[in-house]
Coordinates of C-alpha atoms in Angstrom, one line a residue:
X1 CA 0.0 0.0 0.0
X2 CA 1.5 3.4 -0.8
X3 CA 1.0 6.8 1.0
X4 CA -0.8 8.4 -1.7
X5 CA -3.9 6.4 -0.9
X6 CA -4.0 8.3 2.7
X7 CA -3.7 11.7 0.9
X8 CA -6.7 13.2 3.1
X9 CA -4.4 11.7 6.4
X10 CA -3.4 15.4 6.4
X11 CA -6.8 17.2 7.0
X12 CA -6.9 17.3 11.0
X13 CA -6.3 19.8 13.2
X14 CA -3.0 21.1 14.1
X15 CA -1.4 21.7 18.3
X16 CA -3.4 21.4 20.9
X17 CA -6.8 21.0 19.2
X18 CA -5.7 17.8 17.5
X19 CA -4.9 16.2 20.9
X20 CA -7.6 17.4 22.7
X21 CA -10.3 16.5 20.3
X22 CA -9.1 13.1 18.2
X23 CA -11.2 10.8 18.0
X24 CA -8.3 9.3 15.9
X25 CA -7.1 5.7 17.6
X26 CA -3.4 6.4 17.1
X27 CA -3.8 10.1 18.6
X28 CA -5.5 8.5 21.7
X29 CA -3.7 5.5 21.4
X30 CA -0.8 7.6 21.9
X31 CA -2.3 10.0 25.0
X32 CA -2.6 6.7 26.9
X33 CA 0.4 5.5 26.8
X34 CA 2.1 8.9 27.5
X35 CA -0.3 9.2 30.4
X36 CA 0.4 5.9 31.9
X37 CA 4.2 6.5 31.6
X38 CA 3.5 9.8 33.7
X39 CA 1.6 7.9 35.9
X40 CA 4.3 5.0 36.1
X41 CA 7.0 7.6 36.8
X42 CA 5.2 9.2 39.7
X43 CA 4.0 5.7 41.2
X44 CA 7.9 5.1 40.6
X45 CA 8.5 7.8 43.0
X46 CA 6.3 7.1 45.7
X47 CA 7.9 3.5 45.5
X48 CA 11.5 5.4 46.1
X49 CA 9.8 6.9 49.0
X50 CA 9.2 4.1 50.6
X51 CA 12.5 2.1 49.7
X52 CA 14.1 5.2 50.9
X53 CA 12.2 5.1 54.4
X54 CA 12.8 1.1 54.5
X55 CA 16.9 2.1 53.7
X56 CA 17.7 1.4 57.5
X57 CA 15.3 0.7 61.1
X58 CA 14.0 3.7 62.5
X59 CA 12.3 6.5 61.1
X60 CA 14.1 8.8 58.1
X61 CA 11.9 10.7 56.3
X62 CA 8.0 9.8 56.5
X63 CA 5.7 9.9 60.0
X64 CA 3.6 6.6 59.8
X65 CA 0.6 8.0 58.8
X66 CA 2.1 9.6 55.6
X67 CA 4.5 6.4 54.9
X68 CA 1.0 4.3 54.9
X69 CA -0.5 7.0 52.3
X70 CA 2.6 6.6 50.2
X71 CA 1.9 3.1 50.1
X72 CA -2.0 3.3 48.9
X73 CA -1.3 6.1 46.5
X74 CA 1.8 3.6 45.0
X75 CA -0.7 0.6 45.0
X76 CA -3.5 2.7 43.3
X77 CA -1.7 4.8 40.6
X78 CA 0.4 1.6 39.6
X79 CA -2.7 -0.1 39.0
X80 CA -5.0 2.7 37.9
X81 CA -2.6 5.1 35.9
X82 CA -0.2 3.4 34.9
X83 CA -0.2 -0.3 33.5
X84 CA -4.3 -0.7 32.7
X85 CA -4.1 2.1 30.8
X86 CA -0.6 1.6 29.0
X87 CA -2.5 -1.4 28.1
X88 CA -5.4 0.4 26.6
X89 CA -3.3 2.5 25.1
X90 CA -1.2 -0.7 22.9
X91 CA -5.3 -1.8 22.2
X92 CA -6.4 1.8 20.9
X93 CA -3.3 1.8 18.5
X94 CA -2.7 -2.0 17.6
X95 CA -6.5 -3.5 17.3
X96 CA -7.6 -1.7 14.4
X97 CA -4.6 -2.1 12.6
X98 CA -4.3 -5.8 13.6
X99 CA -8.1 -6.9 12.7
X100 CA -7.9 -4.2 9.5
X101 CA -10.4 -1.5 10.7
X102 CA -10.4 2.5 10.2
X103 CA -10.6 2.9 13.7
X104 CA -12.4 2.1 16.9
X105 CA -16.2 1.9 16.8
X106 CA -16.9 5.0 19.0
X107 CA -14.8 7.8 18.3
X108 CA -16.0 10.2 20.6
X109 CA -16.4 7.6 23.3
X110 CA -12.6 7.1 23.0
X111 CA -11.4 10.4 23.1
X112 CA -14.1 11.2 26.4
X113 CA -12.9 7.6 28.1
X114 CA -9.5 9.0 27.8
X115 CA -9.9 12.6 29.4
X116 CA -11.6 11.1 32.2
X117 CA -8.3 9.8 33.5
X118 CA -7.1 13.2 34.1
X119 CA -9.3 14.5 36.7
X120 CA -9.5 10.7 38.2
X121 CA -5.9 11.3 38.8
X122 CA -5.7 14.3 40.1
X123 CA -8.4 13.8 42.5
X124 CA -6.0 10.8 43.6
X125 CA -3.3 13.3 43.6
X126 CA -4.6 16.3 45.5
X127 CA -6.0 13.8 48.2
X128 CA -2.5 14.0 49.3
X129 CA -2.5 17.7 49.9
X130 CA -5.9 18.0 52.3
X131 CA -6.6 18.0 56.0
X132 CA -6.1 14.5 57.0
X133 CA -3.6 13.6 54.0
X134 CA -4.8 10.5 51.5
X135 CA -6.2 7.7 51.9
X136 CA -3.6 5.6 54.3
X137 CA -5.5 1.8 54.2
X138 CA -3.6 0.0 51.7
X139 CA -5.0 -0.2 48.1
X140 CA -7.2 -2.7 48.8
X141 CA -9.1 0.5 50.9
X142 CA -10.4 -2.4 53.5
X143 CA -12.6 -1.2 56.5
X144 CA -13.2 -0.4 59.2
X145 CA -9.6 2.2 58.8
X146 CA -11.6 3.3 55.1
X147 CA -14.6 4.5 56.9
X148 CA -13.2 6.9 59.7
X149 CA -10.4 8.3 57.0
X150 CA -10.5 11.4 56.6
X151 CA -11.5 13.6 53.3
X152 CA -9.1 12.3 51.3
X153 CA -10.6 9.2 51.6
X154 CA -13.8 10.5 50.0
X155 CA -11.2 12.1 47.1
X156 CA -10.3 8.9 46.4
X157 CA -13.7 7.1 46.3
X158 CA -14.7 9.5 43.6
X159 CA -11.4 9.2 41.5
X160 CA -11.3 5.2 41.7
X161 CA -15.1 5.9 40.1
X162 CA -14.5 7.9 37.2
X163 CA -11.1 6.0 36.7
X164 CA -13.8 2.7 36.2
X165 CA -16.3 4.5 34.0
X166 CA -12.9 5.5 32.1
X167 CA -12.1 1.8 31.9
X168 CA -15.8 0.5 31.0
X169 CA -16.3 2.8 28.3
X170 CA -12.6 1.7 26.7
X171 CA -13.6 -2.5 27.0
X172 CA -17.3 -1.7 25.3
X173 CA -15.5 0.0 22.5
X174 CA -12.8 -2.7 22.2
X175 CA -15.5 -5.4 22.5
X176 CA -17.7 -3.5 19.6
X177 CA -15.0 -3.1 17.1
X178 CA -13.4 -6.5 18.1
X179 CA -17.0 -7.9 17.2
X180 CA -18.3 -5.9 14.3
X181 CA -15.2 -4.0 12.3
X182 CA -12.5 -6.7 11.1
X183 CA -11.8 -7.2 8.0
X184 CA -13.7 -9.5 5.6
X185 CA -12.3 -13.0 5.7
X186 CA -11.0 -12.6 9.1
X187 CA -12.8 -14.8 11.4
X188 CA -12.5 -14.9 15.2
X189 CA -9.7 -17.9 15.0
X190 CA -8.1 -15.9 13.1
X191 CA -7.9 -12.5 15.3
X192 CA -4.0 -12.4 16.3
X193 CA -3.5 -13.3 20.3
X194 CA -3.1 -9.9 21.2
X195 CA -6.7 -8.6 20.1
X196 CA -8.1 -11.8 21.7
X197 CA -6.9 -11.5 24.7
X198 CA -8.0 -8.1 24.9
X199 CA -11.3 -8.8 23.8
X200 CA -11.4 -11.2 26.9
X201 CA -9.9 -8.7 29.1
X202 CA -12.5 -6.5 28.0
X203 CA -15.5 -8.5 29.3
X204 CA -13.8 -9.0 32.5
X205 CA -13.7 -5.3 32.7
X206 CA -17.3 -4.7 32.0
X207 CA -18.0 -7.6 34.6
X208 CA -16.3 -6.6 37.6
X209 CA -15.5 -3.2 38.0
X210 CA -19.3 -2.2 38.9
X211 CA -18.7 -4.5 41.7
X212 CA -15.6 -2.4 43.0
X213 CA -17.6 0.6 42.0
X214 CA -20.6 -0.6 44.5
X215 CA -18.0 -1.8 47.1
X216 CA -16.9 2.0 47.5
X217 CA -19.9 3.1 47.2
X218 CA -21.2 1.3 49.9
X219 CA -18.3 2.8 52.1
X220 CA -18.9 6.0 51.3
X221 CA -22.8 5.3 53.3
X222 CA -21.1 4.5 56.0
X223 CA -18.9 7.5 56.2
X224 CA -21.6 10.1 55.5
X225 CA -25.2 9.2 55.5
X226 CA -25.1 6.5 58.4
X227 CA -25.7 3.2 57.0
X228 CA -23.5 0.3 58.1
X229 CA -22.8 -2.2 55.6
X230 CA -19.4 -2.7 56.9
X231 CA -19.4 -1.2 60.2
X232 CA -19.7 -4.1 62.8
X233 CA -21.1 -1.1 65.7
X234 CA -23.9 -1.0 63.5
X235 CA -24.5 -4.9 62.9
X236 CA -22.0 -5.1 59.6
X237 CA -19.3 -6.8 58.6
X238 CA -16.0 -5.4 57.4
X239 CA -15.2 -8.9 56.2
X240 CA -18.4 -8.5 53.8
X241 CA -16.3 -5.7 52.1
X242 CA -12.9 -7.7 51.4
X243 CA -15.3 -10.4 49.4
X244 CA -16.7 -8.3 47.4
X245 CA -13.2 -6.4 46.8
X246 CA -11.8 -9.8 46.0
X247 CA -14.4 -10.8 43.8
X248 CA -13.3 -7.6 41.5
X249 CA -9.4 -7.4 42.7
X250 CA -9.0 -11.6 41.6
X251 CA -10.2 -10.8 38.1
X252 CA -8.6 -7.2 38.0
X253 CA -5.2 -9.3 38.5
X254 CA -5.9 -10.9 35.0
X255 CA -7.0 -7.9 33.6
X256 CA -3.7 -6.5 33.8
X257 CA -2.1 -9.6 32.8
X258 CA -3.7 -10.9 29.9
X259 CA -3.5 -8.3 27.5
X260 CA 0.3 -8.9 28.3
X261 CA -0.1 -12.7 27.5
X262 CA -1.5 -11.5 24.2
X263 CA 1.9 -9.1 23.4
X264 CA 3.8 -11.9 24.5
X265 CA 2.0 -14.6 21.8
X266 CA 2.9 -11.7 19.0
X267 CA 6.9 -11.4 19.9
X268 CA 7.8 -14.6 21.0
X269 CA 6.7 -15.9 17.0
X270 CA 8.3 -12.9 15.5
X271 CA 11.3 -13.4 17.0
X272 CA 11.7 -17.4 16.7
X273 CA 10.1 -17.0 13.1
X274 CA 7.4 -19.5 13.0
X275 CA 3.9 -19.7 13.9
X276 CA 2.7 -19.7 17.6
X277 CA 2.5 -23.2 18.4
X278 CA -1.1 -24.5 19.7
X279 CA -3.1 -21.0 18.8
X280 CA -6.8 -22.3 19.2
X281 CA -5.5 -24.0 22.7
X282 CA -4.2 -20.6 23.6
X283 CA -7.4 -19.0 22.8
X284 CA -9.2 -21.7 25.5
X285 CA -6.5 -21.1 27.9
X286 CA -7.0 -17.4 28.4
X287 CA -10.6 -18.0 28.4
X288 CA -10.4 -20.1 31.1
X289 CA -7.8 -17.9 33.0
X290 CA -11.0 -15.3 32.6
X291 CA -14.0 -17.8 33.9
X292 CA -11.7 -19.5 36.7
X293 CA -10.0 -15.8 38.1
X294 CA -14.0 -15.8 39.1
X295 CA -13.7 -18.8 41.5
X296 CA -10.9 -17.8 43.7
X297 CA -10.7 -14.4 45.1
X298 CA -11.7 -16.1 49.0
X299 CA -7.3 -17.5 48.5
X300 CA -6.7 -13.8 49.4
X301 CA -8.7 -14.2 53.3
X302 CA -7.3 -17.3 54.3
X303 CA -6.2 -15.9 57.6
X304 CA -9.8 -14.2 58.0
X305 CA -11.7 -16.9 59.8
X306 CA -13.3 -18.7 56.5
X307 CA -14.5 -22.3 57.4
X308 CA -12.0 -25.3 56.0
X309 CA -14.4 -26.0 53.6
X310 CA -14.3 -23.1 51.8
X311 CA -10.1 -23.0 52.5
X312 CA -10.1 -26.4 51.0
X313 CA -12.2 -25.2 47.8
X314 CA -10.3 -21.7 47.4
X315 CA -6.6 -23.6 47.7
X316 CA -8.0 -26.3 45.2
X317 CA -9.3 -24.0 42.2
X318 CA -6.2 -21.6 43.1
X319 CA -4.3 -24.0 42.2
X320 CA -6.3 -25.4 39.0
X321 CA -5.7 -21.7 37.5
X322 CA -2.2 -22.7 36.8
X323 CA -3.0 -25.5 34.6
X324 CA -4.3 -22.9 31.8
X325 CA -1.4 -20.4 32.5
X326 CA 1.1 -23.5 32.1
X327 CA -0.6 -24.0 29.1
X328 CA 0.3 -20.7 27.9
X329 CA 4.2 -21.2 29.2
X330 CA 4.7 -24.5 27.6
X331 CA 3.0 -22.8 23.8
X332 CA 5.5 -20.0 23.9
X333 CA 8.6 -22.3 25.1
X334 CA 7.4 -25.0 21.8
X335 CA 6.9 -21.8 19.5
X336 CA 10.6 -21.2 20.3
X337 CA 11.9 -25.2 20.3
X338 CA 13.8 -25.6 17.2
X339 CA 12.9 -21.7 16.1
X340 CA 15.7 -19.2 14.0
X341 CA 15.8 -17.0 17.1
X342 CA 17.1 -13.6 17.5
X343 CA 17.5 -11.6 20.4
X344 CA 16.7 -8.2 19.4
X345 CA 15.0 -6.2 22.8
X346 CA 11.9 -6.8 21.9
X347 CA 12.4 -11.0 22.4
X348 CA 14.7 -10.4 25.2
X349 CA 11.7 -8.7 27.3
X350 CA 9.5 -11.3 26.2
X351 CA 11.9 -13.9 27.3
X352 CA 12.6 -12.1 30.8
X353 CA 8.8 -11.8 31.1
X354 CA 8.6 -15.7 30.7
X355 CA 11.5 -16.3 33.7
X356 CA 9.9 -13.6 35.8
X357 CA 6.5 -14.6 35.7
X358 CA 6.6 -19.0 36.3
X359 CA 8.9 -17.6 39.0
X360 CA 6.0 -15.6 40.2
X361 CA 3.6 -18.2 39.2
X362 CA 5.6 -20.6 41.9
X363 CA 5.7 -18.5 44.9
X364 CA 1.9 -17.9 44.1
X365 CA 1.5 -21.9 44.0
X366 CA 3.3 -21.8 47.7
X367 CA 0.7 -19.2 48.6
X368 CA -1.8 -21.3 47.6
X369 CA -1.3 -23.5 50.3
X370 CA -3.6 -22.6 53.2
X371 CA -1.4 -24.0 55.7
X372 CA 1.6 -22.0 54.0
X373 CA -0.5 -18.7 53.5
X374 CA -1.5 -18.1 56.7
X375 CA 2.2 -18.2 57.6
X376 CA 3.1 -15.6 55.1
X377 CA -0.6 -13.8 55.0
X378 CA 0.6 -10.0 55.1
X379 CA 4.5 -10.8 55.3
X380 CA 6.9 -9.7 52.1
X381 CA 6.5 -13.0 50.7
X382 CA 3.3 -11.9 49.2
X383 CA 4.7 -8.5 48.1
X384 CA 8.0 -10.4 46.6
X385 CA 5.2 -12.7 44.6
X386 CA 2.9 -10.4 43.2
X387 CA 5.6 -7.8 42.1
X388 CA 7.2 -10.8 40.0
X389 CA 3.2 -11.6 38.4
X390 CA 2.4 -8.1 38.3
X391 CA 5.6 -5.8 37.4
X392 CA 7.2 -8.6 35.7
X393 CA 4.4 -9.5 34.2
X394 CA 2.5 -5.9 32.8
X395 CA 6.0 -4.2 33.0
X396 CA 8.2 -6.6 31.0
X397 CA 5.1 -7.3 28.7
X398 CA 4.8 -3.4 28.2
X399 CA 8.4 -3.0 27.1
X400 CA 8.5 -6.0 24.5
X401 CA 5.0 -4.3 23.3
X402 CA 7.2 -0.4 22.9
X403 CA 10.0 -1.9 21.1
X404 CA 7.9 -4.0 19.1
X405 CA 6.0 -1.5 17.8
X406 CA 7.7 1.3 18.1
X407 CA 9.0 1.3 14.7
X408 CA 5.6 1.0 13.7
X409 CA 4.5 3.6 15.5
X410 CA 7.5 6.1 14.7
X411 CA 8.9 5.1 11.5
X412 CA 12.2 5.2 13.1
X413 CA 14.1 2.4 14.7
X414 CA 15.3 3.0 18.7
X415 CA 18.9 2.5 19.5
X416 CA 19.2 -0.9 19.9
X417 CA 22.2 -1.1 21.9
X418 CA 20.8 1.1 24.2
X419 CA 17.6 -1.0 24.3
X420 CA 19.8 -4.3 25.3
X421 CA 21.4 -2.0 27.9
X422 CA 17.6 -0.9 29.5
X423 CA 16.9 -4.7 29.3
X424 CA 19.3 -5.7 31.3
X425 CA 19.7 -3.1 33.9
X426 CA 15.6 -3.6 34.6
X427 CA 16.4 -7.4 34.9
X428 CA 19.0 -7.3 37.4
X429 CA 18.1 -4.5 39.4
X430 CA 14.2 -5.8 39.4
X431 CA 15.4 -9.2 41.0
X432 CA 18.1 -7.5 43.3
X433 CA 15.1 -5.5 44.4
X434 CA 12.0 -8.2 44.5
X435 CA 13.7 -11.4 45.0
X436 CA 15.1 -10.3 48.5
X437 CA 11.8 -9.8 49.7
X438 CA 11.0 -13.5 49.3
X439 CA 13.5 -14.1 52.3
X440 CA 12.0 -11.1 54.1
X441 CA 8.9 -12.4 54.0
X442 CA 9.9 -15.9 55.1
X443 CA 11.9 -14.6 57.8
X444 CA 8.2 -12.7 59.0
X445 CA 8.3 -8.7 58.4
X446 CA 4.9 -7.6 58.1
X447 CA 4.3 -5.6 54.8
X448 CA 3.1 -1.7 55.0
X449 CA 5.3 -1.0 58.3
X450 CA 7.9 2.1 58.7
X451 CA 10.0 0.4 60.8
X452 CA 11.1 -2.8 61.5
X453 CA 13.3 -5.3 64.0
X454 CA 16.9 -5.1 63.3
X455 CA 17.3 -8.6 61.5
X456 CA 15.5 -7.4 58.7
X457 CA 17.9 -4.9 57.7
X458 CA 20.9 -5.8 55.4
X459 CA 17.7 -7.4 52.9
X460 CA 16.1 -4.3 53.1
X461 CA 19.2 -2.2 52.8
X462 CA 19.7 -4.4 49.6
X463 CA 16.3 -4.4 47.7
X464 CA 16.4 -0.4 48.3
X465 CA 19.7 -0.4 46.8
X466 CA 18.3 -2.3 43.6
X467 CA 14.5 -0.6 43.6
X468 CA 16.8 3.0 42.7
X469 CA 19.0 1.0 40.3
X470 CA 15.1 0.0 38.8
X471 CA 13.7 3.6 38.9
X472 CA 17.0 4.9 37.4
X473 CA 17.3 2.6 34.4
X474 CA 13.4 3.6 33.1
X475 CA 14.8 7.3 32.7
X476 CA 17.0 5.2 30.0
X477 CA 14.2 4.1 28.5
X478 CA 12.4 7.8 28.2
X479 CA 15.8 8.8 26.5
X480 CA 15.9 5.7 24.1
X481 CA 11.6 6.7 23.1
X482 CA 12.4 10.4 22.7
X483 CA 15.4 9.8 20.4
X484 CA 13.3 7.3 18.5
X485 CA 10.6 9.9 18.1
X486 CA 13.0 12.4 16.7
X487 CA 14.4 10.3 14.3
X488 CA 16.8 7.4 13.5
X489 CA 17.3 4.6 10.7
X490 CA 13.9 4.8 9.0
X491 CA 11.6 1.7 9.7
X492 CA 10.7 -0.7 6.9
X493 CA 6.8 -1.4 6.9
X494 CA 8.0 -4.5 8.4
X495 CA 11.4 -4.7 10.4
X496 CA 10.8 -7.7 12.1
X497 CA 11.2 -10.4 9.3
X498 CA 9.5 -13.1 11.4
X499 CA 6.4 -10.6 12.0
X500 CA 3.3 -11.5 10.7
X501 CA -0.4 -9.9 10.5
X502 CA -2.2 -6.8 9.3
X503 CA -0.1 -4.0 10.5
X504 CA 2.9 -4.9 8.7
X505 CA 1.4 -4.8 5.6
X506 CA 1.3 -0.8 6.0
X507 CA 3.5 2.0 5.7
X508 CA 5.9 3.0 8.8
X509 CA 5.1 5.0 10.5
X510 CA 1.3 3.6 10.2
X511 CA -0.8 6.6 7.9
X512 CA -2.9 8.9 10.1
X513 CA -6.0 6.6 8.6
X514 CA -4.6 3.4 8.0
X515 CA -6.7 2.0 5.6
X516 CA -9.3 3.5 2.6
X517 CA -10.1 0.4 1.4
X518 CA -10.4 -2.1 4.0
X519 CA -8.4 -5.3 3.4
X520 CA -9.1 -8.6 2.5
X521 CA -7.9 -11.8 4.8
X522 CA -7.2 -14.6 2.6

C-alpha cells in the first residue's frame, strides 16, 4: 500500500486541538500511553519513598501515617494510571490495525474515556494535599480504617469511580470493534493473540468493575449518610467488604495480565520466526484464566476466619488456574523449540517476562497453600510474589509491546544497543530489588510498616539499593523513546522479518488513517 492512498491523512487539526479532540485511535492511542508513563513515573517515586524510608530501622523521612498514604497512592496509581491504561493504550493503536479497521467503533467515546483519566488522577493526587492527608488503608481500601479516614478518603472514592467509567467505556468500545469492524475473511480464529486477549480482558472489565464501584460506594454510606454495611457497631461486617473487593481485585489481577499474554503470543513468534505453536488451545486457555479468576478471590482471606471447607475449595481452584497459565508457558517455550531465534530487545523482554512470571507463578502456588498462606498472609513474601506476576508480568510485557511496535508507531528504529542495555539493567536491578523480599517475607516482616526489627535490615538495605538501580534505568528508556521519536534509521513497513499480521502490511510510520479500502484476509 502506498501513501498516496491516505492523501486526506493530512486534514486534521494542528497543536493542541488535535490532541484534545481526536477521535483518531493512534492520537489516543498515543495519550494513553504517554499518560500511563507519567503515571508510572510518579508511582515510581512514591515506590523510592518508601524504599528510601525502609533504607535502614527507625524512622528517616515519612511519619507513619504519611509512609502508609505513600503506600496506597503507589498501589492505586500503579494499577489505575499506569499499567491498565498503557494497556489500553497498545489496544487503541494495535487492534484496528491488527483486525484491518479504520478505527475504533466509537470515536467520541474514546477520546471522552480517555480525558476522564485526568481529573480521576488528580483527585487521587490532591488527596495527598488535604486535611487528614490520603487515603492511608492499603490499596485494597479495606474497613473499618476506610470508613473513619478522613476527606481524602472520600477524594479517592470518587477518582477510583471515574477512573472505572474510564475503563468501561474503553472495553465496550474494544468489545464493539473486536465484534463488528474486522476485516472481511477474518474470522475470530483468526484474530491475532493480542486482540483476543483483549477482547477477553474487555468483558472481565465490563464484569467486575461495577462490583468495586458498588464496594466504594457502599463505604462512602457508611462514612456520610449512616448506613453500616461494613461497620460491625452497626450490625455489619467489614469482612463482607474484602469479598466483594476480592471478587473484582481476583479478576482485576488478570486484567492486567492478559492483555500482556497477548503481546507476549505476537513477539515470541516474530522473534523465533514461525507460527505460535497451539493458537486455538491458547485461545481456550485465556478463556479459562478469565471464567476461573472468578472462582478464587476467597485465597486472598485465608487468615480471615473462612470455614476449612471453603479454604479447601479456594486452595483447590487456586491451584487449578495454573493448569491454563502453564498452558500458555509451555506454547511459547514450543513456538521457540527448534525456532531461528534472535535476540533483538523486543524477544529479550518477552523472554525475561517468561523467567519472571513462572517464577512468580511458583511462589503464588506456595501461597496457595492454606497452611503455607496463613504463615506468610501480610508478610513480604506476598509483596516479593505479586511484584514478579504483576511488574514482571504488565511491566516486562509493556516493554516488549514499545520496542515491538515502536518502529511501527514512529517510523524510526530506537537504539538498539541502548535497548539491550535498558533490558538488562531492569532485569538485574528488578530481581536484586523483588527477590530479597521472598527471604524477608519468610523470615516474618509484616508488609506496610515504617520500621522494623533489626534482622530485617541488610535485605532491606539491599532491595532499596536495587529498587533506585530500577527507577534509574526507566529514565534510560524515556531517552531511548524520545530519540526514537526524533528520528533514526527509518523503519521498513516491516522490520521484524518473522512478524506477521495486518499492520505490517502498511507504511511506517502507520498513515494517520490506515486503511481507505479495508483489506481482504485470505
Amino acid at each position: 500500500m502506498n501513501a498516496t492512498a491516505n492523501g486526506h491523512s493530512d486534514h486534521r487539526p494542528s497543536g493542541w486541538r488535535r490532541w484534545l479532540t481526536t477521535t483518531n485511535h493512534k492520537d489516543i492511542g498515543t495519550l494513553y500511553l504517554w499518560f500511563s508513563f507519567v503515571m508510572f513515573m510518579l508511582g515510581g517515586i512514591m515506590a523510592l519513598l518508601i524504599r528510601a524510608e525502609l533504607f535502614q530501622p527507625g524512622l528517616q523521612f515519612l511519619e507513619p501515617e504519611r509512609f502508609n498514604q505513600i503506600v496506597t497512592l503507589h498501589g492505586l496509581i500503579m494499577v489505575f494510571g499506569a499499567i491498565m491504561p498503557a494497556f489500553v493504550g497498545f489496544a487503541n493503536w494495535m487492534i484496528p490495525l491488527q483486525i484491518g479497521a479504520s478505527d475504533m467503533a466509537f470515536g467520541r467515546l474514546n477520546n471522552w474515556s480517555f480525558w476522564l483519566l485526568i481529573p480521576a488522577s488528580l483527585l487521587l493526587i490532591t488527596s495527598l494535599f488535604v486535611p487528614g492527608g490520603a487515603a492511608g488503608v492499603g490499596w485494597t481500601l479495606y474497613p473499618p480504617l476506610s470508613v473513619q479516614m478522613g476527606i481524602g478518603m472520600d477524594l479517592t472514592i470518587f477518582a477510583v469511580h471515574i477512573l472505572g467509567i474510564s475503563s468501561i467505556l474503553g472495553s465496550i468500545n474494544i468489545i464493539t470493534t473486536v465484534l463488528n469492524l474486522r476485516a472481511p475473511g477474518m474470522t475470530m480464529m483468526k484474530i491475532p493473540m493480542f486482540t483476543w486477549t483483549w477482547l477477553i480482558t474487555a468483558f472481565l472489565v465490563i464484569a467486575v468493575m461495577p462490583v468495586f464501584a458498588g464496594a466504594v460506594t457502599m463505604i462512602l454510606t457508611d462514612r456520610h449518610f449512616g448506613t453500616s454495611f461494613f461497620s460491625a457497631a452497626g450490625g455489619g461486617d467489614p469482612i463482607l467488604y474484602q469479598h466483594v473487593f476480592w471478587f473484582f481485585g481476583h479478576p482485576e489481577v488478570y486484567i492486567v495480565i492478559l492483555p500482556g499474554f497477548g503481546i507476549i503470543s505476537q513477539v515470541v513468534p516474530a522473534f523465533s520466526r514461525k507460527p505460535l505453536f497451539g493458537y486455538t488451545s491458547m485461545v481456550y486457555a485465556t478463556g479459562s484464566i478469565a471464567i476461573l479468576g472468578f472462582f478464587v478471590w476467597g485465597h486472598h482471606m485465608f487468615t480471615s476466619g473462612m470455614p476449612v471447607t471453603a479454604q479447601l475449595f479456594y486452595m483447590y481452584a487456586t491451584m487449578l488456574i495454573a493448569v491454563p497459565t502453564g498452558v500458555k508457558v509451555f506454547n511459547w517455550i514450543a513456538t521457540m523449540w527448534r525456532g531461528q531465534l534472535t535476540f533483538e530487545t523486543p524477544m529479550l523482554f518477552a523472554l525475561g517476562f517468561i523467567f519472571l512470571f513462572v517464577m512468580g507463578g511458583f511462589s503464588g502456588l506456595v501461597l496457595a497453600m492454606t497452611a503455607v498462606d496463613v504463615q506468610m498472609h501480610s508478610t513480604y513474601y506476598v509483596v516479593a510474589h505479586f511484584h514478579y506476576t504483576m511488574v514482571a508480568g504488565a511491566l516486562f510485557s509493556a516493554f516488549a509491546a514499545v520496542y515491538f511496535w515502536l518502529p511501527k508507531w514512529t517510523g524510526h528504529m530506537y537504539d538498539e544497543k541502548l535497548a539491550k542495555l535498558h533490558f538488562w539493567l531492569t532485569m538485574i536491578f528488578f530481581n536484586v530489588t523483588f527477590f530479597v523480599q521472598h527471604f524477608l517475607g519468610l523470615a516474618g516482616m509484616p508488609r506496610r510498616i515504617p520500621d522494623y526489627a533489626l534482622q530485617f535490615a541488610d535485605f532491606n538495605m539491599i532491595s532499596s539499593i536495587g529498587a533506585f538501580g530500577l527507577g534509574l534505568s526507566q529514565l534510560l528508556f524515556l531517552y531511548i523513546v524520545i530519540v526514537c521519536i526524533k528520528g533514526g534509521a527509518p523503519a521498513a513497513a516491516k522490520p521484524w522479518d518473522g512478524a506477521e499480521g495486518l499492520e505490517w502490511e502498511v507504511p511506517s510510520p502507520a498513515p494517520h488513517h490506515t486503511w481507505e479500502v479495508q483489506p481482504v484476509v485470505k
